mmCIF file of C-alpha atoms in Angstrom:
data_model
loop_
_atom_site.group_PDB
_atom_site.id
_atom_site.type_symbol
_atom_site.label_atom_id
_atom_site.label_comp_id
_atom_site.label_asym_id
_atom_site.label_seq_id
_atom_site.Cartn_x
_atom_site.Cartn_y
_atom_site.Cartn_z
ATOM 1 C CA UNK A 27 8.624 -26.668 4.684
ATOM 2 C CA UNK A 28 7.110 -26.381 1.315
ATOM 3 C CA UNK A 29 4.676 -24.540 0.183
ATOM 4 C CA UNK A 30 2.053 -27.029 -0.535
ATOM 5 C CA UNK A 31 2.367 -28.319 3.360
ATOM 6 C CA UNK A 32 2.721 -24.012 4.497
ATOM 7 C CA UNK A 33 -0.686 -23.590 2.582
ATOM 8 C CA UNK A 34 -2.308 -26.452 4.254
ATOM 9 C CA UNK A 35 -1.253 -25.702 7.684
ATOM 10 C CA UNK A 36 -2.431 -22.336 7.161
ATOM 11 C CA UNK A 37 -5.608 -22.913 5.878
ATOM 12 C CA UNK A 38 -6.569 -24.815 8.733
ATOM 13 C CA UNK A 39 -5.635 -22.435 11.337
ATOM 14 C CA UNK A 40 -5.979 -19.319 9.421
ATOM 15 C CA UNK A 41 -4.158 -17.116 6.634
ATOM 16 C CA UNK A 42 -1.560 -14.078 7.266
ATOM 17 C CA UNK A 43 -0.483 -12.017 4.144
ATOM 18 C CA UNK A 44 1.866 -9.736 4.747
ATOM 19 C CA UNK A 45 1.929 -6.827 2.840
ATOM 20 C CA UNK A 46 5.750 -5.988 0.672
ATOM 21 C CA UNK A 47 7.084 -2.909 -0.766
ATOM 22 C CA UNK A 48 9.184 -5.002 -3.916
ATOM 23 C CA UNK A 49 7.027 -3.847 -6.327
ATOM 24 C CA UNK A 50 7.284 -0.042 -5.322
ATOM 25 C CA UNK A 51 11.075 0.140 -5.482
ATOM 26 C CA UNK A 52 11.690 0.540 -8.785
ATOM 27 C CA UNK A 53 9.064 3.309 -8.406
ATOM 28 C CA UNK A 54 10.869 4.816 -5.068
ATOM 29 C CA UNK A 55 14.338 4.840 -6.925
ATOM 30 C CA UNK A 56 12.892 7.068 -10.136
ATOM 31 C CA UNK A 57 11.131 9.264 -7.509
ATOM 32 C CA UNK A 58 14.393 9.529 -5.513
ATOM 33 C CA UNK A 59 16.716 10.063 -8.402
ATOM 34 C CA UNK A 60 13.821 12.466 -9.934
ATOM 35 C CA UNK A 61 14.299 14.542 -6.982
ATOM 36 C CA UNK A 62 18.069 14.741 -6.556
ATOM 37 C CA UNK A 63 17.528 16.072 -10.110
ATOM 38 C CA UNK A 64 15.414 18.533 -9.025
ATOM 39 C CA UNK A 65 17.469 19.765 -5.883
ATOM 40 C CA UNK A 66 20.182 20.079 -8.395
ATOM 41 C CA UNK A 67 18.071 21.961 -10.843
ATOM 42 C CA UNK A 68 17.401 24.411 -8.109
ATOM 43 C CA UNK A 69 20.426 25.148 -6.448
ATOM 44 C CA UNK A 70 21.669 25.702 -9.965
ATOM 45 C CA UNK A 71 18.990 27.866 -10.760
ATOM 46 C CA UNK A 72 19.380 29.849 -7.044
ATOM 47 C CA UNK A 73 23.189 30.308 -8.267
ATOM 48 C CA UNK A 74 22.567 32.037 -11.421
ATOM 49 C CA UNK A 75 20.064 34.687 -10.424
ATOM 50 C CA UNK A 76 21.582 37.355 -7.699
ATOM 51 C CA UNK A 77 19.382 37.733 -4.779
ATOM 52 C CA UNK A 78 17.269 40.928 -5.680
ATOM 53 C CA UNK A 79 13.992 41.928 -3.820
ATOM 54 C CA UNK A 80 11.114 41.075 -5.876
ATOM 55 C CA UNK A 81 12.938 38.859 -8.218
ATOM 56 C CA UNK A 82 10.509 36.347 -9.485
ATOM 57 C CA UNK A 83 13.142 34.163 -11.303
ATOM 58 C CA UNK A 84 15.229 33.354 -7.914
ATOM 59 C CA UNK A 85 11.547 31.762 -6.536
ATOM 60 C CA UNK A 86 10.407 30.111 -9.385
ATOM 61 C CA UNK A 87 13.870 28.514 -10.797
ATOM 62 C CA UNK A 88 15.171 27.728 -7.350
ATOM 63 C CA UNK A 89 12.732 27.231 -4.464
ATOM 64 C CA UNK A 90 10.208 25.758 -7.061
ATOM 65 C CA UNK A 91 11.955 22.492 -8.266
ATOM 66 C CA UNK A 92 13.474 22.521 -3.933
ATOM 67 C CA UNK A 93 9.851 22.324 -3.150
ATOM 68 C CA UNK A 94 8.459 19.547 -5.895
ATOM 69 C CA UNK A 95 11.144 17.545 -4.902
ATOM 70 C CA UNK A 96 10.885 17.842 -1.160
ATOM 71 C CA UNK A 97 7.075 17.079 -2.123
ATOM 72 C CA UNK A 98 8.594 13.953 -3.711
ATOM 73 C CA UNK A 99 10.559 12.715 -1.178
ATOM 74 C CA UNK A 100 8.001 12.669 1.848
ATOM 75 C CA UNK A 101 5.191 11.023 -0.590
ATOM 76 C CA UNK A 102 7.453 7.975 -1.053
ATOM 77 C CA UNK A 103 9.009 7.966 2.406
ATOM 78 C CA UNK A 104 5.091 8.101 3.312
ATOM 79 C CA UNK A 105 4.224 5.682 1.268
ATOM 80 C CA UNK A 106 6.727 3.628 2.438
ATOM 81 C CA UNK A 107 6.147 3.663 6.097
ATOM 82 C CA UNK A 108 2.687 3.342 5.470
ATOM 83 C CA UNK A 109 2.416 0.243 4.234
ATOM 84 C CA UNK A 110 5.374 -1.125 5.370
ATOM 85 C CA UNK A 111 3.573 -3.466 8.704
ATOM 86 C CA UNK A 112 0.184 -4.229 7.068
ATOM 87 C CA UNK A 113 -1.056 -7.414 7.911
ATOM 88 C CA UNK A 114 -4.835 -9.146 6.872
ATOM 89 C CA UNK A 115 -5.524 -12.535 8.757
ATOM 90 C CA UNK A 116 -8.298 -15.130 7.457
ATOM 91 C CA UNK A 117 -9.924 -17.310 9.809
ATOM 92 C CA UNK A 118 -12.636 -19.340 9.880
ATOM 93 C CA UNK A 119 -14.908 -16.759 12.131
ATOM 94 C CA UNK A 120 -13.133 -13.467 11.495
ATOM 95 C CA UNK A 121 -11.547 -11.154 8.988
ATOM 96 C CA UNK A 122 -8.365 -9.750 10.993
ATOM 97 C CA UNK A 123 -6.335 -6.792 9.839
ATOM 98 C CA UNK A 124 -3.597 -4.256 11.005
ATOM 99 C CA UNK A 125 -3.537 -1.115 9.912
ATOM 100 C CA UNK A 126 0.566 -0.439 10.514
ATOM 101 C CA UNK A 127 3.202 -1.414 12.194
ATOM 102 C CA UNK A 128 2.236 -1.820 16.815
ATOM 103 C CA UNK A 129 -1.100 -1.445 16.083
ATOM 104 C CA UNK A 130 -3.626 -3.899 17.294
ATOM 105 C CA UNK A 131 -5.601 -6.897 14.974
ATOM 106 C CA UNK A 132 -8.839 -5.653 13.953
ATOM 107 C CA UNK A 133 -11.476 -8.149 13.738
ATOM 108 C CA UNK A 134 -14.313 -8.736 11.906
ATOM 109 C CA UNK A 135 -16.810 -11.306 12.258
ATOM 110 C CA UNK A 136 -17.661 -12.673 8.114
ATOM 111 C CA UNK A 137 -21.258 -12.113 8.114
ATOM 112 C CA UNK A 138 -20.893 -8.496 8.555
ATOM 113 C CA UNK A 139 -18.017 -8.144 5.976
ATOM 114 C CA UNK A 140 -18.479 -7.291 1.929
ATOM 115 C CA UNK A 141 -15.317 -7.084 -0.858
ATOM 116 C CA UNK A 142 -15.796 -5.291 -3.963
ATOM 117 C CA UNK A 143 -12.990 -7.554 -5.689
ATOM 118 C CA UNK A 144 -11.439 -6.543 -9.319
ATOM 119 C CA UNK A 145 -11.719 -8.845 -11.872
ATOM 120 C CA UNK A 146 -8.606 -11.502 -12.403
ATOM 121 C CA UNK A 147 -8.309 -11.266 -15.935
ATOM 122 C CA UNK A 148 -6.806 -7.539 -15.542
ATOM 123 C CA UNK A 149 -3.036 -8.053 -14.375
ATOM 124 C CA UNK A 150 -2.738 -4.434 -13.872
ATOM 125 C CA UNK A 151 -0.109 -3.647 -11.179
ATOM 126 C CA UNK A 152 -2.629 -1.250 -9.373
ATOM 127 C CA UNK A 153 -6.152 -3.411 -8.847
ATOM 128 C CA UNK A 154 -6.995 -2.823 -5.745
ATOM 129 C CA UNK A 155 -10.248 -4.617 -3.360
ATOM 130 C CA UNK A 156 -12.445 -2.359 -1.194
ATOM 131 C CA UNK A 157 -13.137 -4.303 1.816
ATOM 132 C CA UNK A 158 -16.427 -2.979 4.215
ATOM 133 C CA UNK A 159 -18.226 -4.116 7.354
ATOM 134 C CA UNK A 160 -20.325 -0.615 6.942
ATOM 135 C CA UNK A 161 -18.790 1.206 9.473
ATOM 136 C CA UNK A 162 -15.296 0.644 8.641
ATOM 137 C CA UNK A 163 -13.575 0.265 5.650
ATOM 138 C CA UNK A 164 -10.215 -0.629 3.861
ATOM 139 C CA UNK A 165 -8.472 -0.947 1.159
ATOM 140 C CA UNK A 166 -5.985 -3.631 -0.321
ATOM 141 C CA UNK A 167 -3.560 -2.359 -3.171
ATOM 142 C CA UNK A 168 -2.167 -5.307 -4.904
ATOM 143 C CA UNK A 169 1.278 -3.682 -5.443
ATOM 144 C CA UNK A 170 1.340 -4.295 -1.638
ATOM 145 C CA UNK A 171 -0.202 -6.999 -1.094
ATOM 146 C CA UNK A 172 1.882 -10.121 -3.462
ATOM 147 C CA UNK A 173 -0.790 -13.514 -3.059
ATOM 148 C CA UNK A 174 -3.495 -10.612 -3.905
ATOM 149 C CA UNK A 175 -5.668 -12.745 -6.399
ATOM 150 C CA UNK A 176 -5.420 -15.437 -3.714
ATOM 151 C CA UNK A 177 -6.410 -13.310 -0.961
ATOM 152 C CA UNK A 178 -9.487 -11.764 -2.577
ATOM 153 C CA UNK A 179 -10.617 -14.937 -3.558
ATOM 154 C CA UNK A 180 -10.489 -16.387 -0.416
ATOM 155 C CA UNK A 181 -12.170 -13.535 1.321
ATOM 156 C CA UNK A 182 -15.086 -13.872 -1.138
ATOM 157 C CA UNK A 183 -15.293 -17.477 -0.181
ATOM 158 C CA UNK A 184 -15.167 -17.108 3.288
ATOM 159 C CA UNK A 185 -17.926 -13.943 3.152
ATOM 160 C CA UNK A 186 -20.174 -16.204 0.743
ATOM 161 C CA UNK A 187 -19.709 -19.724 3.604
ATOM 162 C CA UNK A 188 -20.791 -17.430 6.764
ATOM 163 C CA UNK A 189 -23.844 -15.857 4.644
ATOM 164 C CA UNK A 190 -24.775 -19.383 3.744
ATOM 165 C CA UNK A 191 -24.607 -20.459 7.394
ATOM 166 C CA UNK A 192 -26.713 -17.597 8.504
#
């Protein structure tokens, strides 16, 4: 199935995007290597000085660079599982949208629902759309989210047809 006839199909029924972590692995692989760098930096450094009481050198060229990286590692690994089974569904009555992986759909009814959407012209990696029904909110990272511009635009479409209705 193309994805002309995919597109279709879906817009009839609804729209799932899927949220995807290519865009962050070149940034996971720095952080990684970063921090092997660091472990190695620190065991090196724990090496060199003896293991005095009170010796301020052991802490801060050792455990120091141990710690950063260690800091590192669960940031991406967080990151990572995270975002890893976000979902947004569009359909014609409701805004859907999981949180993480075995959690339940969230829905929202469109009238209720407001996006503050960045501009397309910016093609910055980062944009991200804060989505709000005033009592809960989200938001959508387009480094996670790959049809972003799509997605925003059809959420401001679908907000603006059930305001219309109303």
């Amino acid at each position: 199935m193309d994805n002309s006839a995919r597109s279709q199909n879906n817009s009839s029924e609804g729209r799932l995007y899927k949220s995807s972590l290519r865009y962050m692995w070149p940034f996971a692989i720095m952080g990684y290597v970063a921090s092997g760098f660091l472990i190695y930096q620190g065991c090196k450094g724990l090496k060199m000085y003896p293991a005095e009481i009170g010796d301020p050198f052991r802490y801060i060229s050792g455990y120091v660079p141990i710690c950063l990286a260690a800091l590192v590692i669960l940031c991406i690994t967080w990151l990572f599982f995270k975002n890893s089974g976000r979902r947004i569904g569009l359909t014609k009555k409701y805004f859907l949208y999981r949180t993480f992986r075995n959690s339940k759909m969230k829905k929202i009814p469109w009238d209720r629902l407001s996006i503050n959407a960045p501009d397309e012209s910016k093609s910055a990696l980062f944009r991200t759309a804060y989505i709000t029904d005033g009592t809960t909110s989200m938001l959508i990272e387009r480094c996670f989210f790959p049809e972003f511009d799509e997605m925003c635009e059809n959420i401001q479409e679908l907000t603006k047809a059930a305001r219309g209705r109303n």
